[in-house]
Coordinates of C-alpha atoms in Angstrom, one line a residue:
Chain A
M146 CA -2.4 169.8 151.5
S147 CA -0.9 172.9 150.1
T148 CA 0.1 173.2 146.6
L149 CA 3.7 173.8 147.5
T150 CA 3.7 170.5 149.4
K151 CA 2.3 168.7 146.4
V152 CA 4.9 170.3 144.1
L153 CA 7.6 169.3 146.5
V154 CA 6.2 165.7 146.7
I155 CA 6.2 165.4 143.0
L156 CA 9.7 166.9 142.6
L157 CA 10.9 164.7 145.4
S158 CA 9.4 161.6 143.8
I159 CA 10.8 162.4 140.4
S160 CA 14.3 163.3 141.7
A161 CA 14.3 160.2 143.9
V162 CA 13.4 158.0 140.9
F163 CA 16.1 159.6 138.7
L164 CA 18.7 159.5 141.5
C165 CA 17.9 155.9 142.2
A166 CA 18.1 155.1 138.5
A167 CA 21.5 156.8 138.3
V168 CA 22.8 155.1 141.4
V169 CA 21.6 151.7 140.2
T170 CA 23.1 152.3 136.8
Y171 CA 26.4 153.4 138.3
V172 CA 26.6 150.6 140.8
A173 CA 25.7 148.0 138.1
S174 CA 28.3 149.3 135.7
A175 CA 31.0 150.0 138.2
D176 CA 34.2 148.0 138.0
N177 CA 34.8 145.1 140.4
Y178 CA 38.0 146.4 141.9
K179 CA 38.3 143.5 144.3
Q180 CA 38.2 141.1 141.4
R181 CA 40.7 143.2 139.5
Y182 CA 42.8 143.4 142.7
E183 CA 42.8 139.7 143.1
S184 CA 43.7 139.3 139.4
Q185 CA 46.5 141.8 139.7
R186 CA 47.7 140.2 142.9
N187 CA 47.7 136.8 141.3
G188 CA 49.5 138.2 138.3
L189 CA 52.0 139.8 140.6
S190 CA 52.6 136.5 142.4
A191 CA 53.0 134.7 139.2
A192 CA 55.4 137.4 138.0
Q193 CA 57.3 137.2 141.2
Q194 CA 57.4 133.4 140.9
R195 CA 58.6 133.7 137.3
E196 CA 61.1 136.3 138.5
R197 CA 62.4 133.8 141.1
Q198 CA 62.4 131.0 138.5
A199 CA 64.2 133.3 136.1
Q200 CA 66.7 134.2 138.7
D201 CA 67.3 130.6 139.5
D202 CA 67.7 129.9 135.8
L203 CA 70.0 132.8 135.5
N204 CA 72.1 131.5 138.4
A205 CA 72.2 128.1 136.9
A206 CA 73.0 129.5 133.5
K207 CA 75.8 131.5 135.1
Q208 CA 77.2 128.5 136.9
E209 CA 77.0 126.5 133.7
Y210 CA 78.6 129.4 131.9
D211 CA 81.4 129.5 134.4
R212 CA 81.8 125.7 134.3
K213 CA 81.9 125.8 130.5
E214 CA 84.2 128.7 130.5
A215 CA 86.6 126.9 132.7
S216 CA 86.3 123.8 130.6
L217 CA 86.8 125.8 127.4
S218 CA 89.7 127.6 128.9
T219 CA 91.3 124.2 129.7
Q220 CA 90.6 123.1 126.2
I221 CA 92.0 126.3 124.7
T222 CA 95.1 125.9 126.8
A223 CA 95.5 122.3 125.6
L224 CA 94.8 123.3 122.0
K225 CA 97.3 126.1 122.2
T226 CA 99.9 123.6 123.5
Q227 CA 99.0 121.2 120.7
N228 CA 99.2 124.1 118.3
E229 CA 102.7 124.9 119.5
Q230 CA 103.7 121.2 119.2
F231 CA 102.2 121.1 115.7
T232 CA 104.0 124.2 114.8
A233 CA 107.3 122.7 116.1
N234 CA 106.6 119.5 114.3
L235 CA 105.8 121.4 111.1
T236 CA 109.0 123.2 111.4
E237 CA 110.8 119.9 112.0
K238 CA 109.0 118.4 109.0
D239 CA 109.9 121.3 106.8
R240 CA 113.5 120.9 107.8
Q241 CA 113.3 117.2 107.1
V242 CA 111.7 117.9 103.7
S243 CA 114.5 120.3 102.9
Q244 CA 117.1 117.6 103.9
L245 CA 115.2 115.0 101.9
T246 CA 115.0 117.3 98.9
A247 CA 118.7 117.8 99.1
R248 CA 119.2 114.0 99.4
L249 CA 116.9 113.5 96.5
E250 CA 118.8 115.8 94.3
S251 CA 122.0 114.0 95.3
I252 CA 120.4 110.7 94.6
A253 CA 119.2 112.0 91.2
K254 CA 122.8 113.0 90.4
D255 CA 124.0 109.6 91.6
G256 CA 121.3 108.0 89.5
Q257 CA 122.6 109.8 86.4
N258 CA 126.1 108.6 87.2
V259 CA 124.8 105.1 87.8
A260 CA 122.9 105.3 84.5
I261 CA 126.1 106.3 82.7
A262 CA 128.0 103.4 84.5
M263 CA 125.2 101.0 83.6
D264 CA 125.5 102.1 79.9
N265 CA 129.2 101.4 80.1
N266 CA 128.6 98.0 81.9
Q267 CA 126.0 97.2 79.3
R268 CA 128.5 97.8 76.5
I269 CA 131.0 95.7 78.4
L270 CA 128.4 93.0 78.9
D271 CA 127.6 93.0 75.2
N272 CA 131.2 92.6 74.4
T273 CA 131.5 89.8 77.0
L274 CA 128.4 88.1 75.7
A275 CA 129.9 88.2 72.2
E276 CA 133.1 86.7 73.5
L277 CA 131.1 84.1 75.4
N278 CA 129.2 83.2 72.3
K279 CA 132.5 82.7 70.5
V280 CA 133.8 80.6 73.4
Q281 CA 130.6 78.6 73.5
A282 CA 130.9 78.0 69.7
E283 CA 134.5 76.8 70.2
K284 CA 133.4 74.7 73.1
I285 CA 130.7 73.1 71.1
K286 CA 133.2 72.4 68.4
L287 CA 135.7 70.9 70.9
D288 CA 132.9 68.8 72.5
K289 CA 132.1 67.5 69.1
E290 CA 135.7 66.6 68.5
L291 CA 135.9 65.1 72.0
K292 CA 132.9 62.9 71.3
E293 CA 134.4 61.7 68.1
T294 CA 137.7 61.0 69.9
T295 CA 135.9 59.2 72.6
A296 CA 134.1 57.1 70.1
T297 CA 137.3 56.3 68.3
L298 CA 138.9 55.4 71.7
M299 CA 136.0 53.1 72.6
E300 CA 136.3 51.4 69.2
K301 CA 140.1 50.9 69.7
M302 CA 139.4 49.7 73.3
S303 CA 137.0 47.1 71.9
V304 CA 139.6 46.1 69.3
I305 CA 142.1 45.7 72.1
D306 CA 139.7 43.6 74.0
T307 CA 139.1 41.4 71.0
L308 CA 142.9 41.0 70.5
K309 CA 143.3 40.2 74.1
T310 CA 140.7 37.4 73.8
Q311 CA 142.4 36.1 70.7
N312 CA 145.8 36.3 72.4
E313 CA 144.5 34.3 75.4
R314 CA 143.0 31.7 73.1
L315 CA 146.3 31.4 71.2
V316 CA 148.2 31.1 74.4
A317 CA 145.9 28.4 75.5
E318 CA 146.3 26.6 72.1
K319 CA 150.1 27.0 72.3
A320 CA 150.1 25.5 75.8
D321 CA 148.1 22.6 74.5
L322 CA 150.6 22.2 71.6
D323 CA 153.6 22.5 73.9
K324 CA 152.0 19.8 76.1
K325 CA 151.5 17.5 73.1
I326 CA 155.0 18.2 71.8
S327 CA 156.4 17.5 75.2
Q328 CA 154.6 14.2 75.4
L329 CA 155.7 13.2 71.9
M330 CA 159.4 14.2 72.6
T331 CA 159.2 12.2 75.9
Q332 CA 158.1 9.1 73.9
Y333 CA 161.2 9.5 71.7
G334 CA 163.5 10.3 74.7
K335 CA 164.0 13.9 74.0
T336 CA 163.2 17.0 76.0
A337 CA 161.1 19.7 74.5
P338 CA 162.7 23.1 74.4
V339 CA 161.1 25.8 76.4
T340 CA 159.8 28.5 74.2
A341 CA 158.8 31.9 75.3
P342 CA 155.8 33.4 73.6
V343 CA 156.5 36.2 71.2
V344 CA 154.1 38.7 72.7
S345 CA 154.8 42.3 72.7
R346 CA 154.4 44.0 76.1
Q347 CA 151.2 45.8 76.2
D348 CA 151.4 48.7 78.5
M349 CA 148.4 50.0 80.2
V350 CA 147.6 53.6 80.0
Q351 CA 149.7 55.2 82.6
P352 CA 148.5 58.4 84.3
A353 CA 150.4 61.5 83.8
A354 CA 151.8 63.4 86.7
A355 CA 148.9 64.5 88.8
T356 CA 148.3 68.1 89.4
T357 CA 148.6 69.2 93.0
T358 CA 145.0 69.5 94.2
S359 CA 145.3 69.4 97.9
N360 CA 144.5 73.0 98.4
I361 CA 141.5 73.2 96.1
G362 CA 138.9 71.4 98.2
L363 CA 136.5 70.2 95.4
K364 CA 133.8 67.6 96.4
G365 CA 131.4 65.5 94.3
V366 CA 130.1 62.0 93.7
V367 CA 130.7 59.3 91.3
T368 CA 128.0 59.3 88.7
A369 CA 129.1 56.4 86.4
V370 CA 131.7 53.7 86.4
D371 CA 133.2 51.8 83.5
A372 CA 135.0 49.0 85.2
K373 CA 135.9 47.3 82.0
N374 CA 138.0 50.3 80.9
S375 CA 138.9 51.5 84.4
L376 CA 137.1 54.8 83.8
A377 CA 134.7 56.7 86.1
E378 CA 132.6 59.8 85.7
I379 CA 132.2 62.4 88.5
S380 CA 129.4 65.0 89.1
I381 CA 131.6 68.2 88.9
G382 CA 133.2 69.7 86.0
S383 CA 134.9 72.8 84.7
A384 CA 132.2 75.1 86.1
N385 CA 133.3 73.9 89.5
G386 CA 137.0 74.3 88.9
V387 CA 137.9 70.8 87.7
R388 CA 140.8 70.7 85.3
Q389 CA 142.5 68.0 83.4
D390 CA 145.1 65.9 85.2
M391 CA 143.6 66.7 88.6
K392 CA 143.6 63.8 91.0
F393 CA 140.4 62.9 93.1
H394 CA 140.2 60.5 96.0
V395 CA 137.2 58.2 96.0
T396 CA 135.9 57.2 99.5
R397 CA 133.0 55.2 100.7
G398 CA 132.3 56.3 104.2
A399 CA 135.6 56.2 106.0
E400 CA 137.2 53.7 103.5
F401 CA 139.5 54.7 100.7
V402 CA 138.3 53.2 97.4
C403 CA 140.6 54.5 94.7
D404 CA 141.9 57.6 93.0
I405 CA 140.6 59.1 89.8
L406 CA 143.0 61.0 87.4
I407 CA 140.9 63.3 85.3
L408 CA 141.3 62.8 81.6
D409 CA 138.5 64.9 80.2
V410 CA 136.5 67.7 81.7
D411 CA 133.0 68.9 80.7
A412 CA 131.1 71.9 82.1
D413 CA 129.2 69.9 84.7
R414 CA 131.0 66.5 84.7
A415 CA 134.5 65.0 84.3
V416 CA 135.9 61.6 83.3
G417 CA 139.0 60.1 84.6
I418 CA 140.9 56.8 84.9
L419 CA 141.0 54.7 88.0
D420 CA 144.3 54.5 90.0
L421 CA 145.4 52.8 93.2
V422 CA 142.2 50.7 93.1
R423 CA 141.6 49.1 96.6
Q424 CA 137.9 48.4 95.9
Q425 CA 135.7 48.7 92.8
P426 CA 134.1 52.2 92.9
R427 CA 130.3 52.5 92.7
V428 CA 127.9 55.2 91.7
G429 CA 127.3 57.5 94.6
D430 CA 130.8 57.2 96.2
A431 CA 132.2 60.5 97.3
V432 CA 135.0 62.1 95.5
S433 CA 137.2 65.0 96.7
T434 CA 140.5 66.5 96.2
N435 CA 141.3 66.3 99.9
L436 CA 141.0 63.2 102.2
Chain B
M115 CA -9.1 165.4 152.3
S116 CA -12.7 165.3 152.1
P117 CA -14.8 164.1 149.3
S118 CA -17.0 167.1 149.5
G119 CA -14.6 169.1 147.5
Q120 CA -14.8 166.8 144.7
T121 CA -18.5 166.6 144.6
R122 CA -18.8 170.3 144.4
G123 CA -16.4 170.0 141.5
K124 CA -15.3 173.3 140.7
K125 CA -12.1 172.0 139.4
A126 CA -10.6 168.5 139.3
T127 CA -8.0 167.9 141.9
V128 CA -5.8 165.0 142.6
P129 CA -6.6 163.2 145.8
D130 CA -4.0 163.4 148.5
N131 CA -3.5 159.7 148.5
V132 CA -1.9 159.9 145.2
Y133 CA 0.9 162.0 146.7
T134 CA 1.2 159.5 149.5
V135 CA 1.6 156.8 146.9
L136 CA 4.2 158.9 145.1
L137 CA 6.1 159.4 148.3
A138 CA 5.8 155.7 149.0
A139 CA 7.0 154.8 145.6
A140 CA 10.0 157.2 145.9
F141 CA 10.8 155.7 149.3
L142 CA 10.6 152.2 148.0
A143 CA 12.8 153.1 145.0
T144 CA 15.3 154.7 147.3
L145 CA 15.2 151.7 149.6
G146 CA 15.6 149.3 146.7
T147 CA 18.5 151.4 145.5
V148 CA 20.2 151.2 148.9
I149 CA 19.6 147.5 149.2
F150 CA 21.0 146.9 145.7
T151 CA 24.0 149.1 146.4
L152 CA 24.8 147.4 149.7
S153 CA 24.3 144.0 148.2
M154 CA 26.7 144.9 145.4
C155 CA 29.2 146.2 147.9
Y156 CA 29.0 143.0 149.9
V157 CA 29.3 140.8 146.9
Q158 CA 32.3 142.6 145.4
Y159 CA 34.2 143.7 148.5
G160 CA 33.0 141.3 151.2
A161 CA 31.9 144.1 153.5
L162 CA 29.3 146.8 153.6
F163 CA 31.3 149.7 154.8
K164 CA 34.9 148.4 155.3
A165 CA 37.5 149.6 152.9
S166 CA 39.9 146.7 152.0
S167 CA 43.6 147.3 152.2
P168 CA 45.4 146.9 148.9
F169 CA 48.2 144.8 150.3

């Protein structure tokens, strides 16, 4: 074998070893483009799917936006309408406030006038109360005098009753004596003279002319009856308009009982004498000025 | 290659079989490299010589 051949064999072997090493190194370290392609394609598919999803979301969001925009437009329109109404109401309220303020000022002026009038009325009331106190003092005094007079009257009435009893007893004794005298005179053939008793005529208390009361229309009830003295008390007095010498008719149901001629009047009661007595009046019988 | 040359031994020479072994080794290395490259092509691209379309 020639030397050249040997050299070529050695060079070929060395170059083959180096070339193979380079190729193996390159192939071993080369990128796996298929794998990268698959990865990129998967990424692309995922990106496209995300794009579609995003597009769908975008469309849904647009539809939602449109729907909300329409709803909000409706609400804005309603709120604008309400705002206009509120503005109109506010204007009306302002006008009413102005009117009420004017009325309040007028009422304040009226109140001042009323206060002045009340002061005047208070002064008049004070004067009236002073006069009333005077009248009440006089009334108390007159009541006292009336009570004293009534007591005196009752005493005199009791004295009159006693005298009546004595008179009846004396009349009875006289009748007995006349009878005895008549019997004695008959025994001696004489006739006894008729004697009249010397008794002064005792007039009953006669009512004065009654006041015309047919148009007054007062009504009350009998609260007390003094049958012995022909007196009765009724439940109404001067506070109701009862005056002295008024004539009241006493009724029980539909029956007429008697009349009462007022002799004395108190604030809430009155006392009168019985007249035209058909029945004896009782407590609770109705009295009135009109039948 | 005859052994007579070595026995006379004027100068040491490499026997010819060594060069044969070198050529065989180079061939085997090249063959291994081809097989490795083809296997890698088949594993990564699924074909030995077919270029895959991108899409």
